[in-house]
PDB file of N, CA and C in Angstrom:
ATOM      1  N   ALA A   1       8.523   7.804  -8.311  1.00 94.00           N
ATOM      2  CA  ALA A   1       7.314   7.299  -7.685  1.00 94.00           C
ATOM      3  C   ALA A   1       7.594   5.990  -6.982  1.00 94.00           C
ATOM      4  N   PHE A   2       6.866   5.745  -5.926  1.00 95.00           N
ATOM      5  CA  PHE A   2       7.034   4.528  -5.125  1.00 95.00           C
ATOM      6  C   PHE A   2       5.766   3.688  -5.220  1.00 95.00           C
ATOM      7  N   TRP A   3       5.915   2.440  -5.601  1.00 92.00           N
ATOM      8  CA  TRP A   3       4.794   1.520  -5.686  1.00 92.00           C
ATOM      9  C   TRP A   3       4.573   0.908  -4.311  1.00 92.00           C
ATOM     10  N   ILE A   4       3.413   1.170  -3.724  1.00 93.00           N
ATOM     11  CA  ILE A   4       3.018   0.559  -2.459  1.00 93.00           C
ATOM     12  C   ILE A   4       1.972  -0.501  -2.824  1.00 93.00           C
ATOM     13  N   ASP A   5       2.468  -1.656  -3.219  1.00 88.00           N
ATOM     14  CA  ASP A   5       1.620  -2.676  -3.815  1.00 88.00           C
ATOM     15  C   ASP A   5       1.412  -3.907  -2.954  1.00 88.00           C
ATOM     16  N   SER A   6       1.705  -3.758  -1.662  1.00 90.00           N
ATOM     17  CA  SER A   6       1.425  -4.853  -0.723  1.00 90.00           C
ATOM     18  C   SER A   6       1.284  -4.261   0.680  1.00 90.00           C
ATOM     19  N   LYS A   7       0.635  -5.000   1.541  1.00 93.00           N
ATOM     20  CA  LYS A   7       0.423  -4.563   2.914  1.00 93.00           C
ATOM     21  C   LYS A   7       1.784  -4.360   3.619  1.00 93.00           C
ATOM     22  N   ALA A   8       2.751  -5.203   3.276  1.00 94.00           N
ATOM     23  CA  ALA A   8       4.063  -5.144   3.926  1.00 94.00           C
ATOM     24  C   ALA A   8       4.801  -3.859   3.625  1.00 94.00           C
ATOM     25  N   LYS A   9       4.398  -3.140   2.598  1.00 95.00           N
ATOM     26  CA  LYS A   9       5.085  -1.893   2.229  1.00 95.00           C
ATOM     27  C   LYS A   9       4.456  -0.652   2.839  1.00 95.00           C
ATOM     28  N   ILE A  10       3.608  -0.809   3.819  1.00 96.00           N
ATOM     29  CA  ILE A  10       2.990   0.350   4.448  1.00 96.00           C
ATOM     30  C   ILE A  10       3.753   0.806   5.693  1.00 96.00           C
ATOM     31  N   ARG A  11       3.930  -0.061   6.627  1.00 97.00           N
ATOM     32  CA  ARG A  11       4.584   0.292   7.895  1.00 97.00           C
ATOM     33  C   ARG A  11       6.035  -0.145   7.928  1.00 97.00           C
ATOM     34  N   GLY A  12       6.826   0.586   8.697  1.00 95.00           N
ATOM     35  CA  GLY A  12       8.239   0.248   8.854  1.00 95.00           C
ATOM     36  C   GLY A  12       9.093   1.495   8.736  1.00 95.00           C
ATOM     37  N   ARG A  13       9.312   2.197   9.843  1.00 93.00           N
ATOM     38  CA  ARG A  13      10.071   3.448   9.835  1.00 93.00           C
ATOM     39  C   ARG A  13      11.533   3.276   9.448  1.00 93.00           C
ATOM     40  N   GLU A  14      12.076   2.110   9.726  1.00 91.00           N
ATOM     41  CA  GLU A  14      13.513   1.884   9.471  1.00 91.00           C
ATOM     42  C   GLU A  14      13.784   1.443   8.053  1.00 91.00           C
ATOM     43  N   ARG A  15      12.757   1.214   7.263  1.00 93.00           N
ATOM     44  CA  ARG A  15      12.950   0.697   5.907  1.00 93.00           C
ATOM     45  C   ARG A  15      12.593   1.760   4.868  1.00 93.00           C
ATOM     46  N   LEU A  16      13.430   1.908   3.880  1.00 95.00           N
ATOM     47  CA  LEU A  16      13.169   2.902   2.829  1.00 95.00           C
ATOM     48  C   LEU A  16      12.357   2.320   1.671  1.00 95.00           C
ATOM     49  N   ASP A  17      11.753   1.159   1.877  1.00 94.00           N
ATOM     50  CA  ASP A  17      10.876   0.592   0.858  1.00 94.00           C
ATOM     51  C   ASP A  17       9.431   0.564   1.365  1.00 94.00           C
ATOM     52  N   THR A  18       9.140   1.288   2.451  1.00 97.00           N
ATOM     53  CA  THR A  18       7.787   1.345   2.983  1.00 97.00           C
ATOM     54  C   THR A  18       7.289   2.795   2.942  1.00 97.00           C
ATOM     55  N   LEU A  19       5.984   2.940   2.892  1.00 97.00           N
ATOM     56  CA  LEU A  19       5.371   4.280   2.919  1.00 97.00           C
ATOM     57  C   LEU A  19       5.849   5.053   4.130  1.00 97.00           C
ATOM     58  N   GLU A  20       5.795   4.441   5.291  1.00 97.00           N
ATOM     59  CA  GLU A  20       6.196   5.086   6.530  1.00 97.00           C
ATOM     60  C   GLU A  20       7.664   5.471   6.517  1.00 97.00           C
ATOM     61  N   GLY A  21       8.522   4.577   6.086  1.00 97.00           N
ATOM     62  CA  GLY A  21       9.959   4.864   6.056  1.00 97.00           C
ATOM     63  C   GLY A  21      10.318   5.942   5.061  1.00 97.00           C
ATOM     64  N   ILE A  22       9.689   5.917   3.889  1.00 97.00           N
ATOM     65  CA  ILE A  22       9.959   6.944   2.869  1.00 97.00           C
ATOM     66  C   ILE A  22       9.542   8.320   3.385  1.00 97.00           C
ATOM     67  N   LEU A  23       8.351   8.393   3.995  1.00 97.00           N
ATOM     68  CA  LEU A  23       7.874   9.676   4.524  1.00 97.00           C
ATOM     69  C   LEU A  23       8.734  10.142   5.685  1.00 97.00           C
ATOM     70  N   GLN A  24       9.138   9.216   6.537  1.00 96.00           N
ATOM     71  CA  GLN A  24      10.037   9.551   7.670  1.00 96.00           C
ATOM     72  C   GLN A  24      11.354  10.145   7.149  1.00 96.00           C
ATOM     73  N   ASP A  25      11.939   9.495   6.160  1.00 97.00           N
ATOM     74  CA  ASP A  25      13.175   9.968   5.566  1.00 97.00           C
ATOM     75  C   ASP A  25      12.983  11.331   4.914  1.00 97.00           C
ATOM     76  N   ALA A  26      11.934  11.505   4.153  1.00 97.00           N
ATOM     77  CA  ALA A  26      11.692  12.776   3.459  1.00 97.00           C
ATOM     78  C   ALA A  26      11.486  13.899   4.478  1.00 97.00           C
ATOM     79  N   GLY A  27      10.749  13.596   5.537  1.00 96.00           N
ATOM     80  CA  GLY A  27      10.470  14.615   6.562  1.00 96.00           C
ATOM     81  C   GLY A  27      11.693  15.005   7.377  1.00 96.00           C
ATOM     82  N   SER A  28      12.713  14.187   7.364  1.00 96.00           N
ATOM     83  CA  SER A  28      13.923  14.499   8.149  1.00 96.00           C
ATOM     84  C   SER A  28      14.913  15.382   7.379  1.00 96.00           C
ATOM     85  N   ARG A  29      14.639  15.621   6.130  1.00 97.00           N
ATOM     86  CA  ARG A  29      15.559  16.426   5.295  1.00 97.00           C
ATOM     87  C   ARG A  29      15.255  17.902   5.428  1.00 97.00           C
ATOM     88  N   GLU A  30      16.286  18.704   5.242  1.00 97.00           N
ATOM     89  CA  GLU A  30      16.131  20.170   5.320  1.00 97.00           C
ATOM     90  C   GLU A  30      15.128  20.663   4.271  1.00 97.00           C
ATOM     91  N   ARG A  31      15.241  20.108   3.063  1.00 97.00           N
ATOM     92  CA  ARG A  31      14.309  20.417   1.998  1.00 97.00           C
ATOM     93  C   ARG A  31      13.620  19.125   1.576  1.00 97.00           C
ATOM     94  N   PRO A  32      12.490  18.795   2.216  1.00 95.00           N
ATOM     95  CA  PRO A  32      11.810  17.528   1.918  1.00 95.00           C
ATOM     96  C   PRO A  32      11.455  17.420   0.435  1.00 95.00           C
ATOM     97  N   PRO A  33      11.739  16.287  -0.172  1.00 96.00           N
ATOM     98  CA  PRO A  33      11.381  16.094  -1.573  1.00 96.00           C
ATOM     99  C   PRO A  33       9.884  15.778  -1.726  1.00 96.00           C
ATOM    100  N   LEU A  34       9.383  15.995  -2.927  1.00 97.00           N
ATOM    101  CA  LEU A  34       8.033  15.583  -3.246  1.00 97.00           C
ATOM    102  C   LEU A  34       8.030  14.057  -3.345  1.00 97.00           C
ATOM    103  N   CYS A  35       7.150  13.401  -2.650  1.00 97.00           N
ATOM    104  CA  CYS A  35       7.043  11.954  -2.705  1.00 97.00           C
ATOM    105  C   CYS A  35       5.744  11.580  -3.396  1.00 97.00           C
ATOM    106  N   VAL A  36       5.852  10.752  -4.406  1.00 97.00           N
ATOM    107  CA  VAL A  36       4.680  10.287  -5.168  1.00 97.00           C
ATOM    108  C   VAL A  36       4.531   8.790  -4.909  1.00 97.00           C
ATOM    109  N   PHE A  37       3.343   8.417  -4.488  1.00 96.00           N
ATOM    110  CA  PHE A  37       3.076   6.995  -4.172  1.00 96.00           C
ATOM    111  C   PHE A  37       2.003   6.443  -5.073  1.00 96.00           C
ATOM    112  N   ILE A  38       2.205   5.211  -5.512  1.00 93.00           N
ATOM    113  CA  ILE A  38       1.212   4.482  -6.300  1.00 93.00           C
ATOM    114  C   ILE A  38       0.507   3.557  -5.332  1.00 93.00           C
ATOM    115  N   PHE A  39      -0.769   3.812  -5.114  1.00 87.00           N
ATOM    116  CA  PHE A  39      -1.652   3.103  -4.190  1.00 87.00           C
ATOM    117  C   PHE A  39      -2.231   1.926  -4.982  1.00 87.00           C
ATOM    118  N   TYR A  40      -1.654   0.718  -4.782  1.00 83.00           N
ATOM    119  CA  TYR A  40      -1.978  -0.385  -5.696  1.00 83.00           C
ATOM    120  C   TYR A  40      -1.907  -1.731  -5.033  1.00 83.00           C
ATOM    121  N   ASP A  41      -2.993  -2.165  -4.426  1.00 83.00           N
ATOM    122  CA  ASP A  41      -3.065  -3.515  -3.886  1.00 83.00           C
ATOM    123  C   ASP A  41      -4.519  -3.995  -3.961  1.00 83.00           C
ATOM    124  N   LEU A  42      -5.129  -3.748  -5.103  1.00 81.00           N
ATOM    125  CA  LEU A  42      -6.550  -4.102  -5.288  1.00 81.00           C
ATOM    126  C   LEU A  42      -6.744  -5.603  -5.278  1.00 81.00           C
ATOM    127  N   PRO A  43      -7.843  -6.045  -4.680  1.00 80.00           N
ATOM    128  CA  PRO A  43      -8.152  -7.490  -4.744  1.00 80.00           C
ATOM    129  C   PRO A  43      -8.330  -7.927  -6.203  1.00 80.00           C
ATOM    130  N   ASN A  44      -7.746  -9.069  -6.535  1.00 73.00           N
ATOM    131  CA  ASN A  44      -7.880  -9.647  -7.871  1.00 73.00           C
ATOM    132  C   ASN A  44      -7.385  -8.749  -9.015  1.00 73.00           C
ATOM    133  N   ARG A  45      -6.472  -7.875  -8.723  1.00 68.00           N
ATOM    134  CA  ARG A  45      -5.999  -6.958  -9.765  1.00 68.00           C
ATOM    135  C   ARG A  45      -5.337  -7.744 -10.893  1.00 68.00           C
ATOM    136  N   ASP A  46      -5.426  -7.204 -12.058  1.00 59.00           N
ATOM    137  CA  ASP A  46      -4.778  -7.773 -13.251  1.00 59.00           C
ATOM    138  C   ASP A  46      -5.192  -9.234 -13.533  1.00 59.00           C
ATOM    139  N   CYS A  47      -6.369  -9.593 -13.119  1.00 57.00           N
ATOM    140  CA  CYS A  47      -6.870 -10.937 -13.383  1.00 57.00           C
ATOM    141  C   CYS A  47      -5.867 -11.995 -12.959  1.00 57.00           C
ATOM    142  N   SER A  48      -5.285 -12.697 -13.909  1.00 57.00           N
ATOM    143  CA  SER A  48      -4.344 -13.774 -13.580  1.00 57.00           C
ATOM    144  C   SER A  48      -2.913 -13.469 -13.978  1.00 57.00           C
ATOM    145  N   ALA A  49      -2.586 -12.208 -14.113  1.00 58.00           N
ATOM    146  CA  ALA A  49      -1.210 -11.857 -14.487  1.00 58.00           C
ATOM    147  C   ALA A  49      -0.260 -12.271 -13.363  1.00 58.00           C
ATOM    148  N   ALA A  50       0.635 -13.154 -13.667  1.00 57.00           N
ATOM    149  CA  ALA A  50       1.561 -13.658 -12.645  1.00 57.00           C
ATOM    150  C   ALA A  50       2.505 -12.587 -12.117  1.00 57.00           C
ATOM    151  N   ALA A  51       2.745 -11.558 -12.894  1.00 54.00           N
ATOM    152  CA  ALA A  51       3.710 -10.513 -12.487  1.00 54.00           C
ATOM    153  C   ALA A  51       3.136  -9.587 -11.452  1.00 54.00           C
ATOM    154  N   SER A  52       1.823  -9.411 -11.400  1.00 57.00           N
ATOM    155  CA  SER A  52       1.292  -8.414 -10.468  1.00 57.00           C
ATOM    156  C   SER A  52      -0.083  -8.788  -9.913  1.00 57.00           C
ATOM    157  N   ASN A  53      -0.325 -10.071  -9.734  1.00 59.00           N
ATOM    158  CA  ASN A  53      -1.626 -10.419  -9.172  1.00 59.00           C
ATOM    159  C   ASN A  53      -1.649 -10.038  -7.687  1.00 59.00           C
ATOM    160  N   GLY A  54      -2.778  -9.604  -7.221  1.00 68.00           N
ATOM    161  CA  GLY A  54      -2.899  -9.078  -5.848  1.00 68.00           C
ATOM    162  C   GLY A  54      -2.747 -10.138  -4.779  1.00 68.00           C
ATOM    163  N   GLU A  55      -2.400  -9.671  -3.574  1.00 80.00           N
ATOM    164  CA  GLU A  55      -2.247 -10.567  -2.446  1.00 80.00           C
ATOM    165  C   GLU A  55      -3.572 -10.804  -1.723  1.00 80.00           C
ATOM    166  N   ILE A  56      -4.596 -10.053  -2.085  1.00 82.00           N
ATOM    167  CA  ILE A  56      -5.912 -10.201  -1.484  1.00 82.00           C
ATOM    168  C   ILE A  56      -6.812 -10.925  -2.471  1.00 82.00           C
ATOM    169  N   GLY A  57      -7.328 -12.063  -2.101  1.00 75.00           N
ATOM    170  CA  GLY A  57      -8.109 -12.889  -3.010  1.00 75.00           C
ATOM    171  C   GLY A  57      -9.539 -12.424  -3.158  1.00 75.00           C
ATOM    172  N   GLY A  58     -10.416 -13.397  -3.424  1.00 68.00           N
ATOM    173  CA  GLY A  58     -11.828 -13.088  -3.580  1.00 68.00           C
ATOM    174  C   GLY A  58     -12.363 -13.443  -4.928  1.00 68.00           C
ATOM    175  N   GLY A  59     -11.484 -13.701  -5.872  1.00 64.00           N
ATOM    176  CA  GLY A  59     -11.942 -14.021  -7.216  1.00 64.00           C
ATOM    177  C   GLY A  59     -12.473 -15.432  -7.298  1.00 64.00           C
ATOM    178  N   GLY A  60     -13.492 -15.617  -8.082  1.00 70.00           N
ATOM    179  CA  GLY A  60     -14.048 -16.937  -8.325  1.00 70.00           C
ATOM    180  C   GLY A  60     -14.879 -17.468  -7.177  1.00 70.00           C
ATOM    181  N   GLY A  61     -14.985 -16.732  -6.097  1.00 76.00           N
ATOM    182  CA  GLY A  61     -15.758 -17.183  -4.944  1.00 76.00           C
ATOM    183  C   GLY A  61     -17.135 -16.575  -4.855  1.00 76.00           C
ATOM    184  N   GLY A  62     -17.530 -15.854  -5.863  1.00 84.00           N
ATOM    185  CA  GLY A  62     -18.856 -15.255  -5.858  1.00 84.00           C
ATOM    186  C   GLY A  62     -18.903 -13.966  -5.075  1.00 84.00           C
ATOM    187  N   TYR A  63     -20.123 -13.516  -4.912  1.00 87.00           N
ATOM    188  CA  TYR A  63     -20.373 -12.197  -4.295  1.00 87.00           C
ATOM    189  C   TYR A  63     -19.824 -12.120  -2.858  1.00 87.00           C
ATOM    190  N   ALA A  64     -20.073 -13.122  -2.053  1.00 88.00           N
ATOM    191  CA  ALA A  64     -19.629 -13.106  -0.637  1.00 88.00           C
ATOM    192  C   ALA A  64     -18.100 -13.015  -0.525  1.00 88.00           C
ATOM    193  N   ALA A  65     -17.407 -13.752  -1.385  1.00 85.00           N
ATOM    194  CA  ALA A  65     -15.936 -13.698  -1.383  1.00 85.00           C
ATOM    195  C   ALA A  65     -15.430 -12.351  -1.831  1.00 85.00           C
ATOM    196  N   ALA A  66     -16.095 -11.733  -2.804  1.00 84.00           N
ATOM    197  CA  ALA A  66     -15.695 -10.405  -3.279  1.00 84.00           C
ATOM    198  C   ALA A  66     -15.913  -9.352  -2.187  1.00 84.00           C
ATOM    199  N   VAL A  67     -17.024  -9.447  -1.471  1.00 89.00           N
ATOM    200  CA  VAL A  67     -17.297  -8.503  -0.366  1.00 89.00           C
ATOM    201  C   VAL A  67     -16.248  -8.696   0.738  1.00 89.00           C
ATOM    202  N   ALA A  68     -15.926  -9.932   1.072  1.00 90.00           N
ATOM    203  CA  ALA A  68     -14.919 -10.200   2.098  1.00 90.00           C
ATOM    204  C   ALA A  68     -13.544  -9.661   1.684  1.00 90.00           C
ATOM    205  N   ALA A  69     -13.202  -9.806   0.400  1.00 88.00           N
ATOM    206  CA  ALA A  69     -11.931  -9.296  -0.095  1.00 88.00           C
ATOM    207  C   ALA A  69     -11.877  -7.768  -0.007  1.00 88.00           C
ATOM    208  N   LEU A  70     -12.958  -7.113  -0.343  1.00 90.00           N
ATOM    209  CA  LEU A  70     -12.995  -5.645  -0.250  1.00 90.00           C
ATOM    210  C   LEU A  70     -12.923  -5.172   1.205  1.00 90.00           C
ATOM    211  N   GLU A  71     -13.547  -5.898   2.113  1.00 93.00           N
ATOM    212  CA  GLU A  71     -13.461  -5.551   3.530  1.00 93.00           C
ATOM    213  C   GLU A  71     -12.016  -5.717   4.039  1.00 93.00           C
ATOM    214  N   GLU A  72     -11.372  -6.814   3.629  1.00 92.00           N
ATOM    215  CA  GLU A  72      -9.944  -7.032   3.997  1.00 92.00           C
ATOM    216  C   GLU A  72      -9.082  -5.907   3.407  1.00 92.00           C
ATOM    217  N   TYR A  73      -9.325  -5.566   2.164  1.00 92.00           N
ATOM    218  CA  TYR A  73      -8.572  -4.512   1.480  1.00 92.00           C
ATOM    219  C   TYR A  73      -8.677  -3.203   2.262  1.00 92.00           C
ATOM    220  N   LYS A  74      -9.867  -2.827   2.656  1.00 95.00           N
ATOM    221  CA  LYS A  74     -10.067  -1.588   3.404  1.00 95.00           C
ATOM    222  C   LYS A  74      -9.383  -1.661   4.769  1.00 95.00           C
ATOM    223  N   ARG A  75      -9.611  -2.742   5.501  1.00 96.00           N
ATOM    224  CA  ARG A  75      -9.114  -2.903   6.863  1.00 96.00           C
ATOM    225  C   ARG A  75      -7.577  -3.040   6.928  1.00 96.00           C
ATOM    226  N   GLU A  76      -7.009  -3.796   5.987  1.00 94.00           N
ATOM    227  CA  GLU A  76      -5.589  -4.153   6.084  1.00 94.00           C
ATOM    228  C   GLU A  76      -4.671  -3.384   5.153  1.00 94.00           C
ATOM    229  N   TYR A  77      -5.249  -2.657   4.209  1.00 94.00           N
ATOM    230  CA  TYR A  77      -4.418  -1.866   3.276  1.00 94.00           C
ATOM    231  C   TYR A  77      -4.805  -0.386   3.270  1.00 94.00           C
ATOM    232  N   VAL A  78      -6.047  -0.083   2.970  1.00 95.00           N
ATOM    233  CA  VAL A  78      -6.484   1.318   2.857  1.00 95.00           C
ATOM    234  C   VAL A  78      -6.359   2.047   4.197  1.00 95.00           C
ATOM    235  N   ASP A  79      -6.978   1.514   5.247  1.00 97.00           N
ATOM    236  CA  ASP A  79      -6.961   2.195   6.537  1.00 97.00           C
ATOM    237  C   ASP A  79      -5.545   2.430   7.076  1.00 97.00           C
ATOM    238  N   PRO A  80      -4.661   1.410   7.077  1.00 97.00           N
ATOM    239  CA  PRO A  80      -3.289   1.678   7.535  1.00 97.00           C
ATOM    240  C   PRO A  80      -2.543   2.684   6.647  1.00 97.00           C
ATOM    241  N   PHE A  81      -2.794   2.638   5.347  1.00 96.00           N
ATOM    242  CA  PHE A  81      -2.162   3.595   4.407  1.00 96.00           C
ATOM    243  C   PHE A  81      -2.548   5.017   4.789  1.00 96.00           C
ATOM    244  N   VAL A  82      -3.844   5.219   5.032  1.00 96.00           N
ATOM    245  CA  VAL A  82      -4.348   6.552   5.406  1.00 96.00           C
ATOM    246  C   VAL A  82      -3.796   6.983   6.760  1.00 96.00           C
ATOM    247  N   GLU A  83      -3.705   6.068   7.719  1.00 97.00           N
ATOM    248  CA  GLU A  83      -3.162   6.371   9.053  1.00 97.00           C
ATOM    249  C   GLU A  83      -1.737   6.881   8.987  1.00 97.00           C
ATOM    250  N   VAL A  84      -0.933   6.309   8.125  1.00 96.00           N
ATOM    251  CA  VAL A  84       0.472   6.722   7.996  1.00 96.00           C
ATOM    252  C   VAL A  84       0.505   8.122   7.417  1.00 96.00           C
TER     253      VAL A  84
END
């Protein structure tokens, strides 16, 4: 399984650490392998865990900050992920 846990891991055909590159590589094979992706870049994920805190903020800023973080998440992570 491949963890796609940041915006930077979505696009990039020449890189085998991106969603696009992994799919490009798999599609070029005679027998394409099954690719499993972990869709994981939630705003404020894991609270304050230093090992996996999200790159999209919004915590502690109240309702308006949370809404803005979810809009950023959709626009900059979810939509590009789906496009690929």
